[in-house]
PDB file of C-alpha atoms in Angstrom:
ATOM      1  CA  UNK A   1     -31.153  -2.061 -26.527  1.00 48.00           C
ATOM      2  CA  UNK A   2     -29.588  -4.087 -23.997  1.00 48.00           C
ATOM      3  CA  UNK A   3     -26.361  -3.519 -22.869  1.00 47.00           C
ATOM      4  CA  UNK A   4     -23.789  -6.365 -21.061  1.00 43.00           C
ATOM      5  CA  UNK A   5     -22.038  -5.386 -18.444  1.00 43.00           C
ATOM      6  CA  UNK A   6     -18.099  -6.379 -19.469  1.00 43.00           C
ATOM      7  CA  UNK A   7     -16.748  -8.460 -17.289  1.00 48.00           C
ATOM      8  CA  UNK A   8     -13.514  -6.763 -15.603  1.00 55.00           C
ATOM      9  CA  UNK A   9     -10.854  -8.540 -16.060  1.00 74.00           C
ATOM     10  CA  UNK A  10      -8.557  -9.176 -12.965  1.00 82.00           C
ATOM     11  CA  UNK A  11      -4.773  -7.825 -14.018  1.00 93.00           C
ATOM     12  CA  UNK A  12      -2.291  -5.863 -12.176  1.00 95.00           C
ATOM     13  CA  UNK A  13      -3.948  -2.646 -12.784  1.00 94.00           C
ATOM     14  CA  UNK A  14      -7.193  -3.736 -11.620  1.00 95.00           C
ATOM     15  CA  UNK A  15      -5.568  -5.403  -8.099  1.00 97.00           C
ATOM     16  CA  UNK A  16      -4.082  -1.859  -7.059  1.00 97.00           C
ATOM     17  CA  UNK A  17      -7.609  -0.708  -7.286  1.00 97.00           C
ATOM     18  CA  UNK A  18      -9.099  -3.426  -5.227  1.00 97.00           C
ATOM     19  CA  UNK A  19      -6.125  -2.694  -2.922  1.00 97.00           C
ATOM     20  CA  UNK A  20      -6.489   1.070  -2.633  1.00 97.00           C
ATOM     21  CA  UNK A  21      -9.926   0.379  -2.098  1.00 97.00           C
ATOM     22  CA  UNK A  22      -9.261  -2.350   1.189  1.00 96.00           C
ATOM     23  CA  UNK A  23      -7.049   0.195   2.566  1.00 95.00           C
ATOM     24  CA  UNK A  24      -9.467   2.946   2.118  1.00 96.00           C
ATOM     25  CA  UNK A  25      -7.109   5.073   0.284  1.00 96.00           C
ATOM     26  CA  UNK A  26      -7.597   7.991  -1.970  1.00 97.00           C
ATOM     27  CA  UNK A  27      -5.029   7.340  -5.321  1.00 97.00           C
ATOM     28  CA  UNK A  28      -3.523  10.711  -3.960  1.00 97.00           C
ATOM     29  CA  UNK A  29      -2.829   8.944  -0.138  1.00 97.00           C
ATOM     30  CA  UNK A  30      -1.786   5.667  -1.595  1.00 97.00           C
ATOM     31  CA  UNK A  31       0.536   7.577  -3.993  1.00 97.00           C
ATOM     32  CA  UNK A  32       1.875   9.535  -1.326  1.00 96.00           C
ATOM     33  CA  UNK A  33       2.934   6.450   0.917  1.00 95.00           C
ATOM     34  CA  UNK A  34       4.522   4.974  -1.969  1.00 96.00           C
ATOM     35  CA  UNK A  35       6.038   8.218  -3.533  1.00 96.00           C
ATOM     36  CA  UNK A  36       3.997   8.822  -6.641  1.00 97.00           C
ATOM     37  CA  UNK A  37       1.271  10.983  -7.692  1.00 97.00           C
ATOM     38  CA  UNK A  38      -2.141  10.590  -7.996  1.00 97.00           C
ATOM     39  CA  UNK A  39      -2.150  11.014 -11.664  1.00 97.00           C
ATOM     40  CA  UNK A  40      -0.047   7.557 -11.983  1.00 97.00           C
ATOM     41  CA  UNK A  41      -1.928   5.520  -9.713  1.00 98.00           C
ATOM     42  CA  UNK A  42      -5.136   6.298 -11.555  1.00 97.00           C
ATOM     43  CA  UNK A  43      -2.799   5.607 -14.797  1.00 97.00           C
ATOM     44  CA  UNK A  44      -2.595   2.157 -13.823  1.00 97.00           C
ATOM     45  CA  UNK A  45      -6.048   1.922 -12.685  1.00 97.00           C
ATOM     46  CA  UNK A  46      -7.070   2.797 -15.818  1.00 96.00           C
ATOM     47  CA  UNK A  47      -4.874  -0.158 -17.214  1.00 94.00           C
ATOM     48  CA  UNK A  48      -2.635   2.658 -19.172  1.00 96.00           C
ATOM     49  CA  UNK A  49       0.468   1.903 -17.721  1.00 96.00           C
ATOM     50  CA  UNK A  50       1.753  -1.077 -16.033  1.00 94.00           C
ATOM     51  CA  UNK A  51       3.505  -0.570 -12.752  1.00 96.00           C
ATOM     52  CA  UNK A  52       7.246  -0.766 -12.992  1.00 96.00           C
ATOM     53  CA  UNK A  53       9.011  -3.508 -10.473  1.00 96.00           C
ATOM     54  CA  UNK A  54      10.734  -0.506  -8.383  1.00 96.00           C
ATOM     55  CA  UNK A  55       6.539   0.308  -8.018  1.00 97.00           C
ATOM     56  CA  UNK A  56       5.011  -2.944  -7.843  1.00 97.00           C
ATOM     57  CA  UNK A  57       8.037  -3.876  -5.038  1.00 96.00           C
ATOM     58  CA  UNK A  58       7.350  -0.248  -3.474  1.00 96.00           C
ATOM     59  CA  UNK A  59       3.717  -1.192  -2.726  1.00 97.00           C
ATOM     60  CA  UNK A  60       4.158  -4.847  -1.050  1.00 95.00           C
ATOM     61  CA  UNK A  61       6.736  -3.146   1.294  1.00 93.00           C
ATOM     62  CA  UNK A  62       4.507  -0.355   1.823  1.00 93.00           C
ATOM     63  CA  UNK A  63       1.356  -2.447   3.026  1.00 94.00           C
ATOM     64  CA  UNK A  64       2.220  -5.751   3.343  1.00 91.00           C
ATOM     65  CA  UNK A  65       1.084  -7.256   0.315  1.00 96.00           C
ATOM     66  CA  UNK A  66       1.730 -10.372  -1.653  1.00 96.00           C
ATOM     67  CA  UNK A  67       4.313  -9.700  -4.470  1.00 96.00           C
ATOM     68  CA  UNK A  68       2.530 -13.012  -6.038  1.00 96.00           C
ATOM     69  CA  UNK A  69      -0.930 -11.897  -5.270  1.00 97.00           C
ATOM     70  CA  UNK A  70      -0.390  -8.334  -6.606  1.00 97.00           C
ATOM     71  CA  UNK A  71       1.310 -10.100 -10.071  1.00 96.00           C
ATOM     72  CA  UNK A  72      -0.882 -12.968 -10.942  1.00 95.00           C
ATOM     73  CA  UNK A  73      -3.491 -12.562  -8.679  1.00 94.00           C
ATOM     74  CA  UNK A  74      -2.576 -15.528  -6.840  1.00 95.00           C
ATOM     75  CA  UNK A  75      -2.736 -16.240  -3.139  1.00 94.00           C
ATOM     76  CA  UNK A  76      -3.899 -13.324  -0.612  1.00 94.00           C
ATOM     77  CA  UNK A  77      -3.566 -10.037  -0.539  1.00 95.00           C
ATOM     78  CA  UNK A  78      -2.029  -9.032   2.424  1.00 91.00           C
ATOM     79  CA  UNK A  79       1.227 -11.062   4.114  1.00 89.00           C
ATOM     80  CA  UNK A  80       0.755 -12.573   7.184  1.00 85.00           C
ATOM     81  CA  UNK A  81       2.841 -10.794  10.113  1.00 74.00           C
ATOM     82  CA  UNK A  82       4.670 -11.681  12.770  1.00 79.00           C
ATOM     83  CA  UNK A  83       3.653 -10.172  15.768  1.00 80.00           C
ATOM     84  CA  UNK A  84       7.163  -7.945  16.144  1.00 80.00           C
ATOM     85  CA  UNK A  85       6.578  -6.980  12.269  1.00 74.00           C
ATOM     86  CA  UNK A  86       2.904  -6.130  13.472  1.00 72.00           C
ATOM     87  CA  UNK A  87       4.447  -3.980  16.392  1.00 76.00           C
ATOM     88  CA  UNK A  88       7.007  -2.577  14.090  1.00 77.00           C
ATOM     89  CA  UNK A  89       4.469  -1.777  11.525  1.00 73.00           C
ATOM     90  CA  UNK A  90       2.635  -0.172  14.011  1.00 75.00           C
ATOM     91  CA  UNK A  91       4.992   2.077  15.586  1.00 76.00           C
ATOM     92  CA  UNK A  92       6.043   3.206  12.292  1.00 75.00           C
ATOM     93  CA  UNK A  93       2.433   4.528  11.569  1.00 72.00           C
ATOM     94  CA  UNK A  94       2.599   6.309  14.761  1.00 73.00           C
ATOM     95  CA  UNK A  95       5.112   8.071  14.552  1.00 74.00           C
ATOM     96  CA  UNK A  96       5.307   8.728  10.928  1.00 72.00           C
ATOM     97  CA  UNK A  97       5.159  12.182  11.247  1.00 71.00           C
ATOM     98  CA  UNK A  98       6.884  12.558  14.308  1.00 70.00           C
ATOM     99  CA  UNK A  99      10.788  14.231  14.017  1.00 76.00           C
ATOM    100  CA  UNK A 100      13.458  12.580  14.864  1.00 74.00           C
ATOM    101  CA  UNK A 101      14.487  14.098  18.462  1.00 78.00           C
ATOM    102  CA  UNK A 102      10.993  12.940  19.561  1.00 78.00           C
ATOM    103  CA  UNK A 103      11.290   9.336  18.011  1.00 71.00           C
ATOM    104  CA  UNK A 104      15.147   9.763  20.325  1.00 76.00           C
ATOM    105  CA  UNK A 105      13.556  10.642  23.217  1.00 80.00           C
ATOM    106  CA  UNK A 106      10.865   8.358  22.801  1.00 77.00           C
ATOM    107  CA  UNK A 107      12.881   4.783  22.105  1.00 78.00           C
ATOM    108  CA  UNK A 108      15.058   6.527  25.115  1.00 78.00           C
ATOM    109  CA  UNK A 109      11.914   6.314  27.326  1.00 80.00           C
ATOM    110  CA  UNK A 110      11.067   3.172  26.455  1.00 78.00           C
ATOM    111  CA  UNK A 111      14.176   1.616  26.570  1.00 79.00           C
ATOM    112  CA  UNK A 112      14.773   2.515  30.927  1.00 78.00           C
ATOM    113  CA  UNK A 113      11.241   0.517  31.297  1.00 76.00           C
TER     114      UNK A 113
END
């Protein structure tokens, strides 16, 4: 019996999986970054649920993804960031798990430079 591979339909659900894989994140890590559980991400990727508008907005904001790409597949996956946006995203990522006191001291030290 010959089996033919089904062509994967390009949907928001498949694009979420593609994005997560491009970012090299597990479903748990991806979900944590946008305030969702891994099983929610899994249901999106399997096509059992469609992400809500707030979920799409969170994904786009957190990962700097084009909303047009995520919803329709048109254009590039990632948004081009300005140099200052890149720096802000980098600093935010580095300081993500740091205490407010550390952040305040770092900013004070940088302001003296």
